[in-house]
Structures are given as structure tokens and as C-alpha cells.
XYZ file of N, CA, C and O in Angstrom:
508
model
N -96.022 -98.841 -15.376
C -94.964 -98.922 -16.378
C -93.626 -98.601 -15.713
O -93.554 -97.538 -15.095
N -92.603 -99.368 -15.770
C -91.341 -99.124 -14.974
C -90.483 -99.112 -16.760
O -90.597 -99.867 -17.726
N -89.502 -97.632 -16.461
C -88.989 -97.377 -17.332
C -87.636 -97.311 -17.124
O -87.389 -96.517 -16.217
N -86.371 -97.973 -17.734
C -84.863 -97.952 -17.377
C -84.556 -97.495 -18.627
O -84.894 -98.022 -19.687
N -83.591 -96.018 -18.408
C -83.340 -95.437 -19.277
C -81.320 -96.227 -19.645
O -81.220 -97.072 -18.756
N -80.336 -96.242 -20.240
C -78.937 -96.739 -20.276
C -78.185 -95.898 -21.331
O -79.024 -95.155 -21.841
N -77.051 -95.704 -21.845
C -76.463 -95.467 -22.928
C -75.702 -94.110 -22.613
O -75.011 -93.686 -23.539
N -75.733 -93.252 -21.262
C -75.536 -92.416 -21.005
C -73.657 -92.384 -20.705
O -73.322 -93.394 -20.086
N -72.685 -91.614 -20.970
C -71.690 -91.326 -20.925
C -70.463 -90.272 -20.738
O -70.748 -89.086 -20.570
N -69.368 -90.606 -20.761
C -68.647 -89.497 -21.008
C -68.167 -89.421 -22.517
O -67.762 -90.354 -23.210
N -68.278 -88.391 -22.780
C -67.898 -87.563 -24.706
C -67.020 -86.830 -24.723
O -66.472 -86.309 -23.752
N -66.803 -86.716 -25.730
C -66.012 -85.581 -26.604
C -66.901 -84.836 -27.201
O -67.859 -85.384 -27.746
N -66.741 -83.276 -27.217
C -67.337 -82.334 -28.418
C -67.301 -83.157 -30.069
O -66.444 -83.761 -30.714
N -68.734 -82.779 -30.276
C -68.518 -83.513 -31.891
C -69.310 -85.107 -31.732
O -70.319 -85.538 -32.290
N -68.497 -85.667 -30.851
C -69.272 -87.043 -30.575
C -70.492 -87.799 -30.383
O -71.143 -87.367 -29.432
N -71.012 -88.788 -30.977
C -72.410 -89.298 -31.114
C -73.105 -90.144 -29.533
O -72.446 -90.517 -28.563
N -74.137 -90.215 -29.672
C -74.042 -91.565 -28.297
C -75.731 -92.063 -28.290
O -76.521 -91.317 -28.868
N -75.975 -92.650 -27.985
C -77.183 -93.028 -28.111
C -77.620 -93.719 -27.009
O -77.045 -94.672 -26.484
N -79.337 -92.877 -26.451
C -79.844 -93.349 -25.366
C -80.323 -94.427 -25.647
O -80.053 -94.637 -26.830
N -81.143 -95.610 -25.042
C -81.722 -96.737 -24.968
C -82.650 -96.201 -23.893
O -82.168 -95.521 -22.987
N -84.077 -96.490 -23.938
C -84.918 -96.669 -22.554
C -85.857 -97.796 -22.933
O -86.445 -97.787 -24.014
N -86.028 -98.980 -21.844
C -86.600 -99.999 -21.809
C -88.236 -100.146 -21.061
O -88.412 -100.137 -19.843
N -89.016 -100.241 -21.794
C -90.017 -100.068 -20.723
C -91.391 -101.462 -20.314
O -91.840 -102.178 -21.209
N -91.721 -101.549 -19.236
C -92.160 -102.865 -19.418
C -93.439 -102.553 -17.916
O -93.384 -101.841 -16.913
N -94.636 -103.651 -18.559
C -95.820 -102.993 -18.284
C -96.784 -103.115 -18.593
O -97.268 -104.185 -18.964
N -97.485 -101.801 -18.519
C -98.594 -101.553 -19.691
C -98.089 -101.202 -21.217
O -96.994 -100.717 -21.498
N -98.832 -101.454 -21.873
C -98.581 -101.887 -23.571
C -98.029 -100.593 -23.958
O -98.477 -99.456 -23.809
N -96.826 -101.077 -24.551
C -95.692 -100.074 -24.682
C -96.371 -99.254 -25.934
O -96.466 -98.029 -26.003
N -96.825 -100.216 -26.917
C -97.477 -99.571 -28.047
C -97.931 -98.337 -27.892
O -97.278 -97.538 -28.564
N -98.841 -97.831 -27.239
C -100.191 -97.418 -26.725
C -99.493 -96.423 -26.500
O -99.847 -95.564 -27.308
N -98.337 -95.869 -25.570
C -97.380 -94.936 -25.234
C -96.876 -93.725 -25.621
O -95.653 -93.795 -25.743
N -97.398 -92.462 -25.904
C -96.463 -92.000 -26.139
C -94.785 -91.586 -25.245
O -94.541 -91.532 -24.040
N -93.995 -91.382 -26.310
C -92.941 -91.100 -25.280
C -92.074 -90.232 -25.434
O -92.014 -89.577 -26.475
N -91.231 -90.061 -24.417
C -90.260 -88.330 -24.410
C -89.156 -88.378 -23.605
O -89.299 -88.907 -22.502
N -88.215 -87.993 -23.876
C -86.722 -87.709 -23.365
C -86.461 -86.401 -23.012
O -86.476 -85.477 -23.825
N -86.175 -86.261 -21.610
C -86.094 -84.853 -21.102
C -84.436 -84.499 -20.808
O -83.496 -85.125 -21.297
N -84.377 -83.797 -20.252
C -82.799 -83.664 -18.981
C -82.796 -82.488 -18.153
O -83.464 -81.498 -18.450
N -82.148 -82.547 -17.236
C -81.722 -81.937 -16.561
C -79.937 -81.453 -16.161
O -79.186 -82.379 -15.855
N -79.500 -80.347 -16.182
C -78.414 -80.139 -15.983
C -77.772 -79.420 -14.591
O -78.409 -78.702 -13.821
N -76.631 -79.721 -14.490
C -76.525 -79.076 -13.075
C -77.124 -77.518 -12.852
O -76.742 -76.609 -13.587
N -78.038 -77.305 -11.837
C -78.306 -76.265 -11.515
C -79.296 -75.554 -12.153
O -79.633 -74.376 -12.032
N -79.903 -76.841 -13.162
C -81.064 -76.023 -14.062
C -82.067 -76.638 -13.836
O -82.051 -77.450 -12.910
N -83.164 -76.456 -14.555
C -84.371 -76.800 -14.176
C -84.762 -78.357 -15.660
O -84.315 -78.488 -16.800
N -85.465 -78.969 -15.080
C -85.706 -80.430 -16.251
C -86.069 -79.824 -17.588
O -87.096 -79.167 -17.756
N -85.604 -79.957 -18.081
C -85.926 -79.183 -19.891
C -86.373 -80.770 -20.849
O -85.964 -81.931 -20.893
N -87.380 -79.985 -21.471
C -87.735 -80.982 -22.812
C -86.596 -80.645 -23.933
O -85.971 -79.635 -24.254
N -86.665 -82.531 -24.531
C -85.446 -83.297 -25.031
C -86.173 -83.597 -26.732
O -86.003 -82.916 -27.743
N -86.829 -84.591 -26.594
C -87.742 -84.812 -28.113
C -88.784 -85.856 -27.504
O -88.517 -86.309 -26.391
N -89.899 -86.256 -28.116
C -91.084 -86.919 -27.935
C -91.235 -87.521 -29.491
O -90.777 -87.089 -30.549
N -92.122 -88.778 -29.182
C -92.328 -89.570 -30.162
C -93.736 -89.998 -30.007
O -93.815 -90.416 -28.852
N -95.202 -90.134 -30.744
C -96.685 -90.562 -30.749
C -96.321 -91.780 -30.703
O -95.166 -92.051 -31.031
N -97.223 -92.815 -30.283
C -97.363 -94.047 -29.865
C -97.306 -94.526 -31.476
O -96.648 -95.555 -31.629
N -97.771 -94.069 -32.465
C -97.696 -94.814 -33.906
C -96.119 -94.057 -34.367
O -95.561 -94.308 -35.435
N -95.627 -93.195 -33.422
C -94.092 -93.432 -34.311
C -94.344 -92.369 -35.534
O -93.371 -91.899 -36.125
N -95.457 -92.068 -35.832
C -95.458 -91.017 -37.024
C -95.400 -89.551 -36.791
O -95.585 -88.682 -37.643
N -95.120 -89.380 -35.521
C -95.114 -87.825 -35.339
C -93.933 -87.606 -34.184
O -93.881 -88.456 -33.295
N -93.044 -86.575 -34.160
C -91.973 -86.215 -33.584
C -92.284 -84.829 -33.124
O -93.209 -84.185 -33.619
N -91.422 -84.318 -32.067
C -90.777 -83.382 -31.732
C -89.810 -83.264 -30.727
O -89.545 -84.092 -29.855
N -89.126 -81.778 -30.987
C -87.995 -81.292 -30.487
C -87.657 -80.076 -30.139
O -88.092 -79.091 -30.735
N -86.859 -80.009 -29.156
C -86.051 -78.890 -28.721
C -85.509 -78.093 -29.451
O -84.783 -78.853 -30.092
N -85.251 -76.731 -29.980
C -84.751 -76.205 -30.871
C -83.475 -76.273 -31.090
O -82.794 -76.056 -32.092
N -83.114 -76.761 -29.517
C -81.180 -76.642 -29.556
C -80.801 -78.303 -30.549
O -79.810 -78.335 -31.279
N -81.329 -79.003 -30.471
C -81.357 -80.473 -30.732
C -81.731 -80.634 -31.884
O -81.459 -81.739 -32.352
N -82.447 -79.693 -32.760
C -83.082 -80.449 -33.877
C -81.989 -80.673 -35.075
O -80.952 -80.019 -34.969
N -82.080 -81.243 -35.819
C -80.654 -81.442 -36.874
C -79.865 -82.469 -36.246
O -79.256 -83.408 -36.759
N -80.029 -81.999 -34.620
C -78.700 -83.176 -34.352
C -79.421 -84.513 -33.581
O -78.977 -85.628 -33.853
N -80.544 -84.377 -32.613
C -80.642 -85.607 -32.239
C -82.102 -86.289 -32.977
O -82.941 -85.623 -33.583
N -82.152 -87.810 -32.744
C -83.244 -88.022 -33.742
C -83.756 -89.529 -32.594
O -83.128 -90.550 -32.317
N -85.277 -89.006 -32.120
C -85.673 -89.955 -31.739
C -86.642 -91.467 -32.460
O -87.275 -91.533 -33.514
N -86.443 -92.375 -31.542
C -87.195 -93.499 -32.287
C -87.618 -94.259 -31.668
O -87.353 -94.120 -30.474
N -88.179 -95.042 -31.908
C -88.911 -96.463 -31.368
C -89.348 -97.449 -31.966
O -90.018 -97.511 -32.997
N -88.634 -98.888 -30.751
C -88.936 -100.220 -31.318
C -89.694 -100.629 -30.705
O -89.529 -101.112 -29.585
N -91.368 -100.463 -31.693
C -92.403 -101.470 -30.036
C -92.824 -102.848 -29.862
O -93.661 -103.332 -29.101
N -91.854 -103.523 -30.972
C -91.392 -105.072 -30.823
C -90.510 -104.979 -29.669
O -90.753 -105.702 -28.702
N -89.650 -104.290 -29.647
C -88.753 -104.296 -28.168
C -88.942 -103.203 -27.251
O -88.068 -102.643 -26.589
N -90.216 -102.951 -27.284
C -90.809 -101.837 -25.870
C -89.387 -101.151 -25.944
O -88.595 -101.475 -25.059
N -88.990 -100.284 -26.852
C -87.688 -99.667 -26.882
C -87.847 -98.432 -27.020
O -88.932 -98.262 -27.577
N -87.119 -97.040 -26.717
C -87.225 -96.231 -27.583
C -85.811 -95.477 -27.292
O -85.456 -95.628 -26.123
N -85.196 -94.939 -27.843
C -84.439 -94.468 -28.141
C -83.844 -92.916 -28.971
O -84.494 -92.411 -29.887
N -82.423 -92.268 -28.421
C -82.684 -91.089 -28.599
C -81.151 -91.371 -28.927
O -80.399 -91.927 -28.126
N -80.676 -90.820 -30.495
C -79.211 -90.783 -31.478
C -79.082 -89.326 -30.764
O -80.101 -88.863 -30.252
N -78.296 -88.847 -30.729
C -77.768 -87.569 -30.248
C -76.606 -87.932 -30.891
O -75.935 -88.935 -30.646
N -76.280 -86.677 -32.125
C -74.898 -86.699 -32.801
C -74.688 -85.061 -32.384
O -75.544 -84.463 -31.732
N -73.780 -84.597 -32.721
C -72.666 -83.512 -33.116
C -73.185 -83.204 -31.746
O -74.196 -82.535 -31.532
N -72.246 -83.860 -30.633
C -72.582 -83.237 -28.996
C -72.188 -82.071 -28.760
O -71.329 -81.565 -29.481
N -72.814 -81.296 -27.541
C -72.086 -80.402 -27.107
C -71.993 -80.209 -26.268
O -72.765 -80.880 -25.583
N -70.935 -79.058 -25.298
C -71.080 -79.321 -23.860
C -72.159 -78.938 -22.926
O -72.262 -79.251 -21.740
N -72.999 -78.165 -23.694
C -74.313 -77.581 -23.127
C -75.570 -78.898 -22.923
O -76.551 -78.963 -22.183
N -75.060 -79.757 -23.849
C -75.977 -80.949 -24.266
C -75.515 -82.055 -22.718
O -76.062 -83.157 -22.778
N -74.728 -81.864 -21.606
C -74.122 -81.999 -20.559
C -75.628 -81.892 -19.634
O -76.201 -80.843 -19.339
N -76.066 -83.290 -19.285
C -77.262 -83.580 -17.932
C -77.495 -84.894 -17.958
O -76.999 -85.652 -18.792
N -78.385 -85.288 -16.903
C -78.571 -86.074 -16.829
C -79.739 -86.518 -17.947
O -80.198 -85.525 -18.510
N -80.236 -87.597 -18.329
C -81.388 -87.490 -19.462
C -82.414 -88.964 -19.145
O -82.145 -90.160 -19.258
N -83.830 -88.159 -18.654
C -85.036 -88.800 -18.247
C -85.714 -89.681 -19.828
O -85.754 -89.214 -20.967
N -85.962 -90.419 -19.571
C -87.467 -91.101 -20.708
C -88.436 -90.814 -19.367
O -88.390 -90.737 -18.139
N -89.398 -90.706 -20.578
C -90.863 -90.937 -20.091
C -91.929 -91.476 -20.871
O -91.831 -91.919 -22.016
N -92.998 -91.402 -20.135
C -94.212 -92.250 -20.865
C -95.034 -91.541 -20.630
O -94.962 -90.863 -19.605
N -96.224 -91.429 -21.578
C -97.406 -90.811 -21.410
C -98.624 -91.671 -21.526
O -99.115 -92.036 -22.594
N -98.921 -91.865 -20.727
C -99.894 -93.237 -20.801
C -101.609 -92.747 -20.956
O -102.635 -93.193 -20.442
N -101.381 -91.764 -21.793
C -103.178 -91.643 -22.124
C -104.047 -91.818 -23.403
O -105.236 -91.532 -23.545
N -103.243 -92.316 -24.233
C -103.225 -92.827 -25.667
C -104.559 -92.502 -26.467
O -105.512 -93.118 -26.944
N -103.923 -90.682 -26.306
C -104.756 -90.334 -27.428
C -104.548 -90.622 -28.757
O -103.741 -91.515 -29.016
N -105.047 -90.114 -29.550
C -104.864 -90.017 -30.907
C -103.443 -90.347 -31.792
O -102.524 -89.570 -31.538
N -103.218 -91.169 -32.574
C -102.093 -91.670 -33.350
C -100.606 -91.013 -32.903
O -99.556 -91.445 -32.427
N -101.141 -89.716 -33.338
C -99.857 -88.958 -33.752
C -100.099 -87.876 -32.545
O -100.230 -86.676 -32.784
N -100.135 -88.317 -31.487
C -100.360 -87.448 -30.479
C -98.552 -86.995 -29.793
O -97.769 -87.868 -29.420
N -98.337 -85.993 -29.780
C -97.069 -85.846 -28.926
C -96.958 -84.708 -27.849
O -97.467 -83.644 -28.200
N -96.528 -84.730 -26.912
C -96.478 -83.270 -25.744
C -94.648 -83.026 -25.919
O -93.764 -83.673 -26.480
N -94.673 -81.941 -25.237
C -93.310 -81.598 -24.710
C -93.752 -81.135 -23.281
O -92.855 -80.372 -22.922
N -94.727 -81.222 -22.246
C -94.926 -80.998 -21.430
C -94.500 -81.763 -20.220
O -94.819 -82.951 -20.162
N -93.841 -81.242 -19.281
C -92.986 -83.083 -18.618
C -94.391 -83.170 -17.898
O -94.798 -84.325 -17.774
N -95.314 -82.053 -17.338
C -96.202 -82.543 -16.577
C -97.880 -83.863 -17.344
O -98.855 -84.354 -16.775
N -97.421 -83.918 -18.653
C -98.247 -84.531 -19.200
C -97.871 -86.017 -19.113
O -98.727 -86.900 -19.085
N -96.081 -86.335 -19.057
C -95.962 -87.554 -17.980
C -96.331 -88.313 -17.261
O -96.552 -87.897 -16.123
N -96.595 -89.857 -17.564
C -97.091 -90.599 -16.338
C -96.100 -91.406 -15.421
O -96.228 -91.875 -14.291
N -95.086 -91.393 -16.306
C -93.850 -92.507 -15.984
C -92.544 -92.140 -16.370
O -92.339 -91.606 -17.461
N -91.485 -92.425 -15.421
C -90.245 -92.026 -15.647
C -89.513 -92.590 -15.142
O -89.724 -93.273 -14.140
N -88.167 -92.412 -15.863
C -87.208 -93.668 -15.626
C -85.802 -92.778 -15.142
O -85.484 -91.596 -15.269
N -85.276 -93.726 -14.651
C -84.414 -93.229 -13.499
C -83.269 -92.078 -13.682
O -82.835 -91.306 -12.827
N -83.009 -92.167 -14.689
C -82.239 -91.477 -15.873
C -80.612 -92.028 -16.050
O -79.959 -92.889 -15.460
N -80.272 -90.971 -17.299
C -78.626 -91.468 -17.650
C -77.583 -90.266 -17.460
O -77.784 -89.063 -17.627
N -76.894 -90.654 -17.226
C -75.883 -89.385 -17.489
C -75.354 -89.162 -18.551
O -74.938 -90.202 -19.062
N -75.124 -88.045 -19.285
C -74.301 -87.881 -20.315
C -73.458 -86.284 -20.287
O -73.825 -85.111 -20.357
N -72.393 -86.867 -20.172
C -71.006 -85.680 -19.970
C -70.449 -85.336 -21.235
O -69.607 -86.031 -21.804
N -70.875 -84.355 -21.642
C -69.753 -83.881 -23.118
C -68.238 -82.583 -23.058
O -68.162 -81.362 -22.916
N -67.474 -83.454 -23.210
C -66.393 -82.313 -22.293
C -65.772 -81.071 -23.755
O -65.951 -81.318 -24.948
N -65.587 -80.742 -23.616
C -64.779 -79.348 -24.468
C -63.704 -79.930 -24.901
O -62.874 -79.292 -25.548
């Protein structure tokens, strides 16, 4: 599965932006998937995850309220809204795939439960 994550930028505090990751392969369906990041000087932190049926979520505590993940698996898509930015919300930001397609509503926040990852995006939120 080769995964290209895009949508990554420079912000303003307050400001919305939205990731895109494209993935193409093995059957995107089947997938669960997850958005991580990393920031300067820190270690890769979990972002939000989505079950391959799309019916089950999770998130980061700093993120919840504000970002909201999703997926299109007509367009092997998935995607991550990040509104009311902040500058802490400042890294680079991984998709991934979990390619062991358990159960429906299966989701990790574990990056090591990862099979696939995409190159990542940047996203700068300035003060």
C-alpha cells in the first residue's frame, strides 16, 4: 500500500485546513486508518484513527472537538478537518494504514500497529 499524505500548510491561530491522504494498493476498504505527527524535537504522537467500516473513531485528547476524521473508500481517501488550530497543533502529520482487517469497527492509536505510511505533510500554525 503506498500512501501520499497533501493539504499540509502554513496557518493562522483559529484557522481550519484539511489533510487529504491517498492510498493505492491493497483494498483500501479493508484498512483501517490513522493520522499521527510529529513536532520539532518530539517524539511521533497519535492524531485520530478511523475502522475500515468508518463506524468507529478515535482521538487525541488535545484534538477532540476540534479535528474530525473521515473517509472516502470510493476514493481510497481519508482525510483529517482540523479546525480551531493551534500553535502546538505545529508538525509534520503522517497517515497510516493498518492492514490487518480485523473486525468492523476495529481502531488502534498505536503507531506500532501500522503497516503503511505516507510520507507526510507539514502543517505550521503561527501565533
Amino acid at each position: 500500500v503506498q500512501l501520499q499524505a497533501f493539504g499540509g500548510g502554513l496557518v493562522q491561530t483559529g484557522d481550519s485546513l484539511r489533510l487529504s491522504c491517498i492510498a493505492s494498493g491493497q483494498t483500501f476498504s479493508r484498512l483501517a486508518l490513522g493520522w499521527f505527527r510529529q513536532a520539532p524535537g518530539k517524539e511521533r504522537e497519535f492524531v485520530a484513527a478511523i475502522s475500515w467500516s468508518g463506524g468507529s473513531t478515535d482521538y487525541e485528547d488535545s484534538v477532540k472537538g476540534r479535528f474530525t476524521i473521515s473517509r472516502d473508500n470510493a476514493k481510497n481517501t481519508v482525510h483529517l478537518q482540523m479546525n480551531r488550530l493551534k500553535p502546538e497543533d505545529t508538525a509534520v502529520y503522517y497517515c497510516a494504514a493498518d492492514k490487518k482487517e480485523y473486525w468492523e469497527d476495529y481502531v488502534t492509536n498505536m503507531d506500532f500497529d501500522y503497516d503503511y505510511w505516507g510520507q507526510g505533510t507539514l502543517v505550521t500554525v503561527s501565533s
